[in-house]
C-alpha cells in the first residue's frame, strides 16, 4: 500500500508503548510502518532479537533512556511508573504527524508537539482502569499488593490527565470505543485491525471446538474459553 498523496509531504513518526515481543498490536504497527517506510518508531524499550522478523532495521527504532537499564526489555512491566515519563521524553516537535499505537502510554507522547497526533488505541491503560479485570495484583503478598494498588492509582490519574493529548482517537473495536467514552469521556472512531485474508481458508463446515489466539496472559481469559 502506497502513502496517500495528501500525506506524502508530511514528516511522520510512529509511537508504540514498547517493542518487546510480537503480538496483535505489533502486527498493526508493522502494517502502518510498511505504509510509512521512512517514519521512525519511538518507544520506551525494545527487545531487538524478539522483534527482528517484523522490525529488522534497528536504526529505525528509537528507544528511551530506560533501554539502558539491565533487563528492561524483558521486564518492562516493573517499570510501569516510569513508562509515561520515558515516552514523553522523546522530542517529537519536528513532526507534522504523530501516529501512536497505545494500550498503555504511547498516547502520551509528543505533548509539546507542533503537528497533529492521531492515536490508534487498543485499550485505555488496563492496569489502571480495570484492576479487578486483571487478577495479578490480587495474587501479590499483602504488602506488595498495597504498594501496587497505590502505584496503579497514580498511573490511572496520570492517564486521565493525558487523555486529551491526541487530537483524534481511532479505536480497534466498538468495545474499545466504549471504554474510551466511559473512562475518558471522549469520542473515537472505530477502525478494525488489518487481517491477512489471503493466509486464511474459510470452510462452511462447523467443528466441535473453538480456536483462540492471543498472548497467554491472565486477563485474556483463556481459562474461560477452556471452561
Tab-separated table of N, CA and C in Angstrom, residues 50-195:
chain	number	residue	atom	x	y	z
A	50	UNK	N	13.810	-10.316	19.690
A	50	UNK	CA	12.456	-10.859	19.677
A	50	UNK	C	11.606	-10.300	18.546
A	51	UNK	N	11.930	-9.106	18.066
A	51	UNK	CA	11.098	-8.452	17.044
A	51	UNK	C	11.771	-8.408	15.681
A	52	UNK	N	12.925	-9.066	15.544
A	52	UNK	CA	13.741	-8.931	14.335
A	52	UNK	C	13.015	-9.352	13.066
A	53	UNK	N	12.120	-10.328	13.150
A	53	UNK	CA	11.445	-10.810	11.941
A	53	UNK	C	10.537	-9.750	11.325
A	54	UNK	N	9.909	-8.922	12.157
A	54	UNK	CA	8.989	-7.893	11.666
A	54	UNK	C	9.622	-6.507	11.614
A	55	UNK	N	10.621	-6.282	12.464
A	55	UNK	CA	11.280	-4.968	12.517
A	55	UNK	C	12.800	-5.170	12.477
A	56	UNK	N	13.330	-5.546	11.316
A	56	UNK	CA	14.756	-5.886	11.220
A	56	UNK	C	15.698	-4.685	11.281
A	57	UNK	N	15.195	-3.493	10.971
A	57	UNK	CA	16.043	-2.301	10.931
A	57	UNK	C	16.111	-1.662	12.318
A	58	UNK	N	17.177	-1.957	13.065
A	58	UNK	CA	17.321	-1.434	14.419
A	58	UNK	C	17.423	0.089	14.441
A	59	UNK	N	18.013	0.654	13.393
A	59	UNK	CA	18.224	2.103	13.371
A	59	UNK	C	16.915	2.876	13.307
A	60	UNK	N	15.865	2.210	12.880
A	60	UNK	CA	14.564	2.869	12.762
A	60	UNK	C	13.874	3.018	14.113
A	61	UNK	N	14.247	2.198	15.076
A	61	UNK	CA	13.583	2.160	16.377
A	61	UNK	C	14.330	3.053	17.364
A	62	UNK	N	13.638	4.015	17.937
A	62	UNK	CA	14.222	4.986	18.858
A	62	UNK	C	13.709	4.688	20.268
A	63	UNK	N	14.567	4.121	21.100
A	63	UNK	CA	14.174	3.790	22.462
A	63	UNK	C	14.461	4.960	23.408
A	64	UNK	N	13.949	4.850	24.630
A	64	UNK	CA	14.134	5.892	25.637
A	64	UNK	C	15.326	5.556	26.533
A	65	UNK	N	15.535	6.379	27.533
A	65	UNK	CA	16.622	6.159	28.494
A	65	UNK	C	16.454	4.860	29.275
A	66	UNK	N	15.234	4.299	29.306
A	66	UNK	CA	15.001	3.058	30.039
A	66	UNK	C	15.729	1.877	29.401
A	67	UNK	N	16.064	1.996	28.125
A	67	UNK	CA	16.751	0.917	27.432
A	67	UNK	C	18.100	0.599	28.089
A	68	UNK	N	18.677	1.566	28.778
A	68	UNK	CA	19.988	1.374	29.406
A	68	UNK	C	19.903	0.550	30.691
A	69	UNK	N	18.688	0.364	31.215
A	69	UNK	CA	18.521	-0.408	32.447
A	69	UNK	C	18.618	-1.899	32.108
A	70	UNK	N	19.474	-2.655	32.792
A	70	UNK	CA	19.593	-4.097	32.508
A	70	UNK	C	18.249	-4.819	32.623
A	71	UNK	N	17.963	-5.662	31.673
A	71	UNK	CA	16.759	-6.493	31.632
A	71	UNK	C	15.461	-5.692	31.462
A	72	UNK	N	15.566	-4.405	31.147
A	72	UNK	CA	14.354	-3.591	30.987
A	72	UNK	C	13.483	-4.114	29.849
A	73	UNK	N	14.086	-4.598	28.780
A	73	UNK	CA	13.306	-5.072	27.633
A	73	UNK	C	12.617	-6.397	27.909
A	74	UNK	N	13.031	-7.109	28.973
A	74	UNK	CA	12.355	-8.352	29.341
A	74	UNK	C	11.339	-8.153	30.471
A	75	UNK	N	11.555	-7.122	31.296
A	75	UNK	CA	10.701	-6.914	32.465
A	75	UNK	C	10.189	-5.477	32.526
A	76	UNK	N	9.694	-4.969	31.380
A	76	UNK	CA	9.249	-3.576	31.348
A	76	UNK	C	8.052	-3.318	32.255
A	77	UNK	N	7.276	-4.383	32.593
A	77	UNK	CA	6.104	-4.194	33.451
A	77	UNK	C	6.490	-3.612	34.811
A	78	UNK	N	7.687	-3.965	35.291
A	78	UNK	CA	8.134	-3.472	36.597
A	78	UNK	C	8.497	-1.989	36.546
A	79	UNK	N	8.602	-1.443	35.346
A	79	UNK	CA	8.950	-0.036	35.181
A	79	UNK	C	7.720	0.821	34.886
A	80	UNK	N	6.536	0.270	35.124
A	80	UNK	CA	5.292	0.954	34.764
A	80	UNK	C	5.223	2.398	35.260
A	81	UNK	N	5.624	2.701	36.507
A	81	UNK	CA	5.542	4.105	36.953
A	81	UNK	C	6.426	5.053	36.150
A	82	UNK	N	7.444	4.524	35.454
A	82	UNK	CA	8.376	5.359	34.694
A	82	UNK	C	8.061	5.419	33.208
A	83	UNK	N	7.175	4.545	32.728
A	83	UNK	CA	6.978	4.402	31.288
A	83	UNK	C	6.428	5.672	30.640
A	84	UNK	N	5.475	6.321	31.281
A	84	UNK	CA	4.894	7.522	30.679
A	84	UNK	C	5.947	8.627	30.563
A	85	UNK	N	6.733	8.825	31.611
A	85	UNK	CA	7.786	9.844	31.550
A	85	UNK	C	8.778	9.522	30.437
A	86	UNK	N	9.064	8.223	30.258
A	86	UNK	CA	10.019	7.805	29.234
A	86	UNK	C	9.506	8.095	27.834
A	87	UNK	N	8.236	7.805	27.574
A	87	UNK	CA	7.698	8.046	26.235
A	87	UNK	C	7.535	9.540	25.982
A	88	UNK	N	7.242	10.299	27.037
A	88	UNK	CA	7.095	11.751	26.903
A	88	UNK	C	8.439	12.445	26.717
A	89	UNK	N	9.535	11.755	27.067
A	89	UNK	CA	10.857	12.366	26.966
A	89	UNK	C	11.340	12.477	25.516
A	90	UNK	N	10.717	11.750	24.591
A	90	UNK	CA	11.096	11.861	23.185
A	90	UNK	C	10.676	13.236	22.643
A	91	UNK	N	11.565	13.880	21.938
A	91	UNK	CA	11.262	15.166	21.320
A	91	UNK	C	10.646	14.923	19.938
A	92	UNK	N	9.350	15.132	19.835
A	92	UNK	CA	8.624	14.904	18.579
A	92	UNK	C	8.130	16.219	17.974
A	93	UNK	N	8.720	17.322	18.401
A	93	UNK	CA	8.231	18.642	17.992
A	93	UNK	C	8.433	18.927	16.507
A	94	UNK	N	9.314	18.193	15.840
A	94	UNK	CA	9.601	18.486	14.432
A	94	UNK	C	8.683	17.743	13.463
A	95	UNK	N	7.802	16.896	13.976
A	95	UNK	CA	6.969	16.067	13.100
A	95	UNK	C	5.622	16.738	12.798
A	96	UNK	N	5.195	16.570	11.555
A	96	UNK	CA	3.882	17.091	11.149
A	96	UNK	C	2.752	16.191	11.636
A	97	UNK	N	3.043	14.886	11.740
A	97	UNK	CA	2.006	13.925	12.110
A	97	UNK	C	2.612	12.849	12.997
A	98	UNK	N	2.002	12.643	14.155
A	98	UNK	CA	2.378	11.570	15.072
A	98	UNK	C	1.269	10.528	15.048
A	99	UNK	N	1.640	9.284	14.772
A	99	UNK	CA	0.688	8.175	14.800
A	99	UNK	C	1.100	7.262	15.946
A	100	UNK	N	0.309	7.234	17.007
A	100	UNK	CA	0.645	6.388	18.149
A	100	UNK	C	-0.264	5.173	18.194
A	101	UNK	N	0.270	4.087	18.761
A	101	UNK	CA	-0.451	2.821	18.882
A	101	UNK	C	-0.376	2.429	20.355
A	102	UNK	N	-1.479	2.602	21.049
A	102	UNK	CA	-1.420	2.633	22.505
A	102	UNK	C	-2.350	1.629	23.178
A	103	UNK	N	-1.761	0.866	24.112
A	103	UNK	CA	-2.562	0.112	25.065
A	103	UNK	C	-2.149	0.509	26.484
A	104	UNK	N	-1.240	1.478	26.552
A	104	UNK	CA	-0.759	1.938	27.856
A	104	UNK	C	-0.416	3.426	27.807
A	105	UNK	N	0.780	3.769	27.320
A	105	UNK	CA	1.256	5.143	27.476
A	105	UNK	C	1.690	5.819	26.167
A	106	UNK	N	1.607	5.142	25.038
A	106	UNK	CA	2.064	5.737	23.774
A	106	UNK	C	1.282	7.006	23.438
A	107	UNK	N	0.013	7.075	23.847
A	107	UNK	CA	-0.805	8.250	23.554
A	107	UNK	C	-0.293	9.509	24.252
A	108	UNK	N	0.578	9.350	25.249
A	108	UNK	CA	1.094	10.495	25.995
A	108	UNK	C	2.265	11.164	25.293
A	109	UNK	N	2.753	10.582	24.206
A	109	UNK	CA	3.934	11.115	23.518
A	109	UNK	C	3.624	12.434	22.821
A	110	UNK	N	4.662	13.242	22.647
A	110	UNK	CA	4.531	14.469	21.874
A	110	UNK	C	3.638	15.517	22.490
A	111	UNK	N	3.714	15.670	23.777
A	111	UNK	CA	2.827	16.642	24.441
A	111	UNK	C	3.192	18.077	24.084
A	112	UNK	N	4.431	18.311	23.643
A	112	UNK	CA	4.855	19.654	23.218
A	112	UNK	C	4.980	19.740	21.697
A	113	UNK	N	4.194	18.953	21.022
A	113	UNK	CA	4.288	18.854	19.564
A	113	UNK	C	3.752	20.115	18.877
A	114	UNK	N	4.085	20.236	17.603
A	114	UNK	CA	3.527	21.270	16.737
A	114	UNK	C	2.499	20.680	15.771
A	115	UNK	N	2.702	19.410	15.385
A	115	UNK	CA	1.823	18.767	14.411
A	115	UNK	C	0.633	18.080	15.054
A	116	UNK	N	-0.066	17.284	14.261
A	116	UNK	CA	-1.241	16.554	14.722
A	116	UNK	C	-0.841	15.205	15.303
A	117	UNK	N	-1.669	14.721	16.223
A	117	UNK	CA	-1.428	13.422	16.854
A	117	UNK	C	-2.700	12.590	16.753
A	118	UNK	N	-2.596	11.463	16.050
A	118	UNK	CA	-3.702	10.508	15.941
A	118	UNK	C	-3.308	9.252	16.699
A	119	UNK	N	-4.151	8.815	17.606
A	119	UNK	CA	-3.863	7.632	18.418
A	119	UNK	C	-4.767	6.473	18.006
A	120	UNK	N	-4.135	5.371	17.581
A	120	UNK	CA	-4.871	4.116	17.371
A	120	UNK	C	-4.815	3.369	18.703
A	121	UNK	N	-5.941	3.298	19.386
A	121	UNK	CA	-5.950	2.810	20.762
A	121	UNK	C	-6.511	1.389	20.840
A	122	UNK	N	-5.722	0.537	21.503
A	122	UNK	CA	-6.156	-0.846	21.720
A	122	UNK	C	-6.973	-0.958	23.000
A	123	UNK	N	-6.671	-0.111	23.971
A	123	UNK	CA	-7.436	-0.006	25.210
A	123	UNK	C	-6.842	1.114	26.047
A	124	UNK	N	-7.648	1.829	26.830
A	124	UNK	CA	-7.054	2.677	27.869
A	124	UNK	C	-6.259	1.788	28.824
A	125	UNK	N	-5.255	2.328	29.464
A	125	UNK	CA	-4.325	1.505	30.248
A	125	UNK	C	-5.080	0.597	31.219
A	126	UNK	N	-5.041	-0.677	30.915
A	126	UNK	CA	-5.865	-1.649	31.637
A	126	UNK	C	-5.468	-1.763	33.102
A	127	UNK	N	-4.168	-1.652	33.385
A	127	UNK	CA	-3.701	-1.805	34.762
A	127	UNK	C	-4.306	-0.754	35.676
A	128	UNK	N	-4.607	0.422	35.135
A	128	UNK	CA	-5.160	1.482	35.955
A	128	UNK	C	-6.677	1.471	36.033
A	129	UNK	N	-7.324	1.226	34.904
A	129	UNK	CA	-8.775	1.368	34.829
A	129	UNK	C	-9.532	0.083	35.133
A	130	UNK	N	-8.885	-1.058	34.956
A	130	UNK	CA	-9.590	-2.335	35.167
A	130	UNK	C	-8.732	-3.276	36.006
A	131	UNK	N	-8.365	-2.802	37.193
A	131	UNK	CA	-7.517	-3.603	38.088
A	131	UNK	C	-8.174	-4.927	38.451
A	132	UNK	N	-9.491	-4.922	38.638
A	132	UNK	CA	-10.189	-6.150	39.020
A	132	UNK	C	-10.262	-7.140	37.856
A	133	UNK	N	-10.148	-6.626	36.633
A	133	UNK	CA	-10.195	-7.496	35.464
A	133	UNK	C	-8.904	-8.288	35.307
A	134	UNK	N	-7.818	-7.722	35.791
A	134	UNK	CA	-6.514	-8.375	35.746
A	134	UNK	C	-6.158	-8.801	37.167
A	135	UNK	N	-6.302	-10.083	37.503
A	135	UNK	CA	-6.175	-10.518	38.899
A	135	UNK	C	-4.744	-10.662	39.406
A	136	UNK	N	-3.748	-10.281	38.597
A	136	UNK	CA	-2.365	-10.466	39.041
A	136	UNK	C	-2.046	-9.676	40.299
A	137	UNK	N	-2.664	-8.500	40.451
A	137	UNK	CA	-2.427	-7.706	41.658
A	137	UNK	C	-2.955	-8.431	42.888
A	138	UNK	N	-4.100	-9.094	42.749
A	138	UNK	CA	-4.700	-9.804	43.884
A	138	UNK	C	-3.811	-10.929	44.388
A	139	UNK	N	-2.999	-11.476	43.525
A	139	UNK	CA	-2.161	-12.619	43.892
A	139	UNK	C	-0.848	-12.197	44.544
A	140	UNK	N	-0.590	-10.897	44.649
A	140	UNK	CA	0.630	-10.428	45.299
A	140	UNK	C	0.504	-10.544	46.819
A	141	UNK	N	1.620	-10.678	47.535
A	141	UNK	CA	1.570	-10.618	49.004
A	141	UNK	C	0.938	-9.300	49.455
A	142	UNK	N	0.361	-9.297	50.642
A	142	UNK	CA	-0.443	-8.154	51.092
A	142	UNK	C	0.320	-6.831	51.022
A	143	UNK	N	1.559	-6.802	51.499
A	143	UNK	CA	2.323	-5.559	51.482
A	143	UNK	C	2.563	-5.053	50.075
A	144	UNK	N	2.982	-5.949	49.182
A	144	UNK	CA	3.222	-5.570	47.794
A	144	UNK	C	1.923	-5.192	47.093
A	145	UNK	N	0.829	-5.838	47.500
A	145	UNK	CA	-0.472	-5.536	46.897
A	145	UNK	C	-0.872	-4.094	47.175
A	146	UNK	N	-0.641	-3.617	48.392
A	146	UNK	CA	-0.980	-2.237	48.744
A	146	UNK	C	-0.137	-1.247	47.952
A	147	UNK	N	1.157	-1.560	47.817
A	147	UNK	CA	2.046	-0.690	47.040
A	147	UNK	C	1.625	-0.660	45.584
A	148	UNK	N	1.295	-1.846	45.038
A	148	UNK	CA	0.889	-1.940	43.639
A	148	UNK	C	-0.386	-1.140	43.389
A	149	UNK	N	-1.361	-1.251	44.284
A	149	UNK	CA	-2.616	-0.521	44.108
A	149	UNK	C	-2.391	0.988	44.181
A	150	UNK	N	-1.491	1.413	45.069
A	150	UNK	CA	-1.173	2.835	45.169
A	150	UNK	C	-0.555	3.338	43.873
A	151	UNK	N	0.416	2.578	43.339
A	151	UNK	CA	1.075	2.979	42.102
A	151	UNK	C	0.112	2.972	40.928
A	152	UNK	N	-0.757	1.971	40.862
A	152	UNK	CA	-1.704	1.881	39.748
A	152	UNK	C	-2.742	3.001	39.816
A	153	UNK	N	-3.090	3.425	41.012
A	153	UNK	CA	-3.996	4.575	41.149
A	153	UNK	C	-3.329	5.840	40.619
A	154	UNK	N	-2.029	5.984	40.880
A	154	UNK	CA	-1.280	7.125	40.338
A	154	UNK	C	-1.225	7.055	38.811
A	155	UNK	N	-1.005	5.848	38.296
A	155	UNK	CA	-0.974	5.646	36.840
A	155	UNK	C	-2.315	6.039	36.224
A	156	UNK	N	-3.405	5.643	36.869
A	156	UNK	CA	-4.752	5.963	36.378
A	156	UNK	C	-4.974	7.471	36.344
A	157	UNK	N	-4.580	8.178	37.394
A	157	UNK	CA	-4.765	9.629	37.448
A	157	UNK	C	-3.970	10.324	36.343
A	158	UNK	N	-2.738	9.872	36.143
A	158	UNK	CA	-1.913	10.474	35.099
A	158	UNK	C	-2.480	10.169	33.722
A	159	UNK	N	-2.977	8.943	33.551
A	159	UNK	CA	-3.568	8.561	32.268
A	159	UNK	C	-4.765	9.449	31.946
A	160	UNK	N	-5.578	9.718	32.954
A	160	UNK	CA	-6.742	10.586	32.741
A	160	UNK	C	-6.303	12.009	32.417
A	161	UNK	N	-5.260	12.470	33.082
A	161	UNK	CA	-4.769	13.831	32.842
A	161	UNK	C	-4.229	13.991	31.420
A	162	UNK	N	-3.768	12.889	30.826
A	162	UNK	CA	-3.189	12.931	29.473
A	162	UNK	C	-4.195	12.572	28.377
A	163	UNK	N	-5.442	12.350	28.762
A	163	UNK	CA	-6.403	11.785	27.818
A	163	UNK	C	-6.639	12.659	26.586
A	164	UNK	N	-6.494	13.973	26.733
A	164	UNK	CA	-6.760	14.878	25.619
A	164	UNK	C	-5.500	15.205	24.818
A	165	UNK	N	-4.433	14.476	25.070
A	165	UNK	CA	-3.205	14.722	24.315
A	165	UNK	C	-3.371	14.437	22.819
A	166	UNK	N	-3.925	13.292	22.411
A	166	UNK	CA	-4.160	13.077	20.980
A	166	UNK	C	-5.271	13.983	20.448
A	167	UNK	N	-5.156	14.345	19.178
A	167	UNK	CA	-6.212	15.128	18.533
A	167	UNK	C	-7.391	14.245	18.125
A	168	UNK	N	-7.107	12.965	17.946
A	168	UNK	CA	-8.148	12.040	17.498
A	168	UNK	C	-7.817	10.642	17.985
A	169	UNK	N	-8.840	9.934	18.480
A	169	UNK	CA	-8.700	8.524	18.831
A	169	UNK	C	-9.365	7.663	17.751
A	170	UNK	N	-8.642	6.625	17.340
A	170	UNK	CA	-9.217	5.591	16.497
A	170	UNK	C	-9.164	4.298	17.295
A	171	UNK	N	-10.312	3.724	17.601
A	171	UNK	CA	-10.391	2.522	18.432
A	171	UNK	C	-10.332	1.275	17.568
A	172	UNK	N	-9.745	0.215	18.117
A	172	UNK	CA	-9.606	-1.016	17.336
A	172	UNK	C	-10.866	-1.871	17.354
A	173	UNK	N	-11.894	-1.446	18.105
A	173	UNK	CA	-13.161	-2.193	18.157
A	173	UNK	C	-14.222	-1.313	18.796
A	174	UNK	N	-15.460	-1.730	18.688
A	174	UNK	CA	-16.542	-0.984	19.328
A	174	UNK	C	-16.429	-1.071	20.848
A	175	UNK	N	-15.908	-2.195	21.364
A	175	UNK	CA	-15.712	-2.330	22.803
A	175	UNK	C	-14.672	-1.327	23.299
A	176	UNK	N	-13.565	-1.184	22.559
A	176	UNK	CA	-12.546	-0.209	22.940
A	176	UNK	C	-13.104	1.206	22.862
A	177	UNK	N	-13.907	1.482	21.844
A	177	UNK	CA	-14.532	2.805	21.721
A	177	UNK	C	-15.413	3.105	22.930
A	178	UNK	N	-16.107	2.080	23.428
A	178	UNK	CA	-16.956	2.291	24.607
A	178	UNK	C	-16.106	2.578	25.838
A	179	UNK	N	-14.914	1.969	25.926
A	179	UNK	CA	-14.020	2.258	27.053
A	179	UNK	C	-13.491	3.682	26.971
A	180	UNK	N	-13.129	4.124	25.770
A	180	UNK	CA	-12.647	5.496	25.595
A	180	UNK	C	-13.716	6.484	26.055
A	181	UNK	N	-14.960	6.191	25.727
A	181	UNK	CA	-16.059	7.059	26.140
A	181	UNK	C	-16.293	6.965	27.642
A	182	UNK	N	-16.258	5.755	28.173
A	182	UNK	CA	-16.553	5.548	29.592
A	182	UNK	C	-15.460	6.094	30.506
A	183	UNK	N	-14.204	5.861	30.142
A	183	UNK	CA	-13.097	6.259	31.009
A	183	UNK	C	-12.604	7.681	30.735
A	184	UNK	N	-12.576	8.081	29.449
A	184	UNK	CA	-12.042	9.387	29.075
A	184	UNK	C	-13.134	10.414	28.776
A	185	UNK	N	-14.365	9.955	28.594
A	185	UNK	CA	-15.470	10.821	28.170
A	185	UNK	C	-15.114	11.540	26.872
A	186	UNK	N	-14.540	10.784	25.941
A	186	UNK	CA	-14.143	11.318	24.647
A	186	UNK	C	-14.656	10.414	23.526
A	187	UNK	N	-14.929	10.989	22.364
A	187	UNK	CA	-15.379	10.171	21.231
A	187	UNK	C	-14.197	9.509	20.531
A	188	UNK	N	-14.489	8.501	19.762
A	188	UNK	CA	-13.468	7.858	18.929
A	188	UNK	C	-14.156	7.244	17.711
A	189	UNK	N	-13.361	7.036	16.700
A	189	UNK	CA	-13.844	6.347	15.512
A	189	UNK	C	-13.324	4.915	15.551
A	190	UNK	N	-14.079	3.972	15.002
A	190	UNK	CA	-13.694	2.567	15.031
A	190	UNK	C	-13.099	2.158	13.688
A	191	UNK	N	-11.906	1.578	13.734
A	191	UNK	CA	-11.271	1.013	12.543
A	191	UNK	C	-10.663	-0.316	12.955
A	192	UNK	N	-11.228	-1.407	12.452
A	192	UNK	CA	-10.771	-2.728	12.864
A	192	UNK	C	-9.373	-3.010	12.322
A	193	UNK	N	-8.575	-3.795	13.054
A	193	UNK	CA	-7.198	-4.086	12.624
A	193	UNK	C	-7.174	-4.830	11.293
A	194	UNK	N	-6.072	-4.705	10.548
A	194	UNK	CA	-5.964	-5.416	9.268
A	194	UNK	C	-5.824	-6.920	9.480
A	195	UNK	N	-6.366	-7.688	8.558
A	195	UNK	CA	-6.278	-9.147	8.593
A	195	UNK	C	-5.783	-9.639	7.241
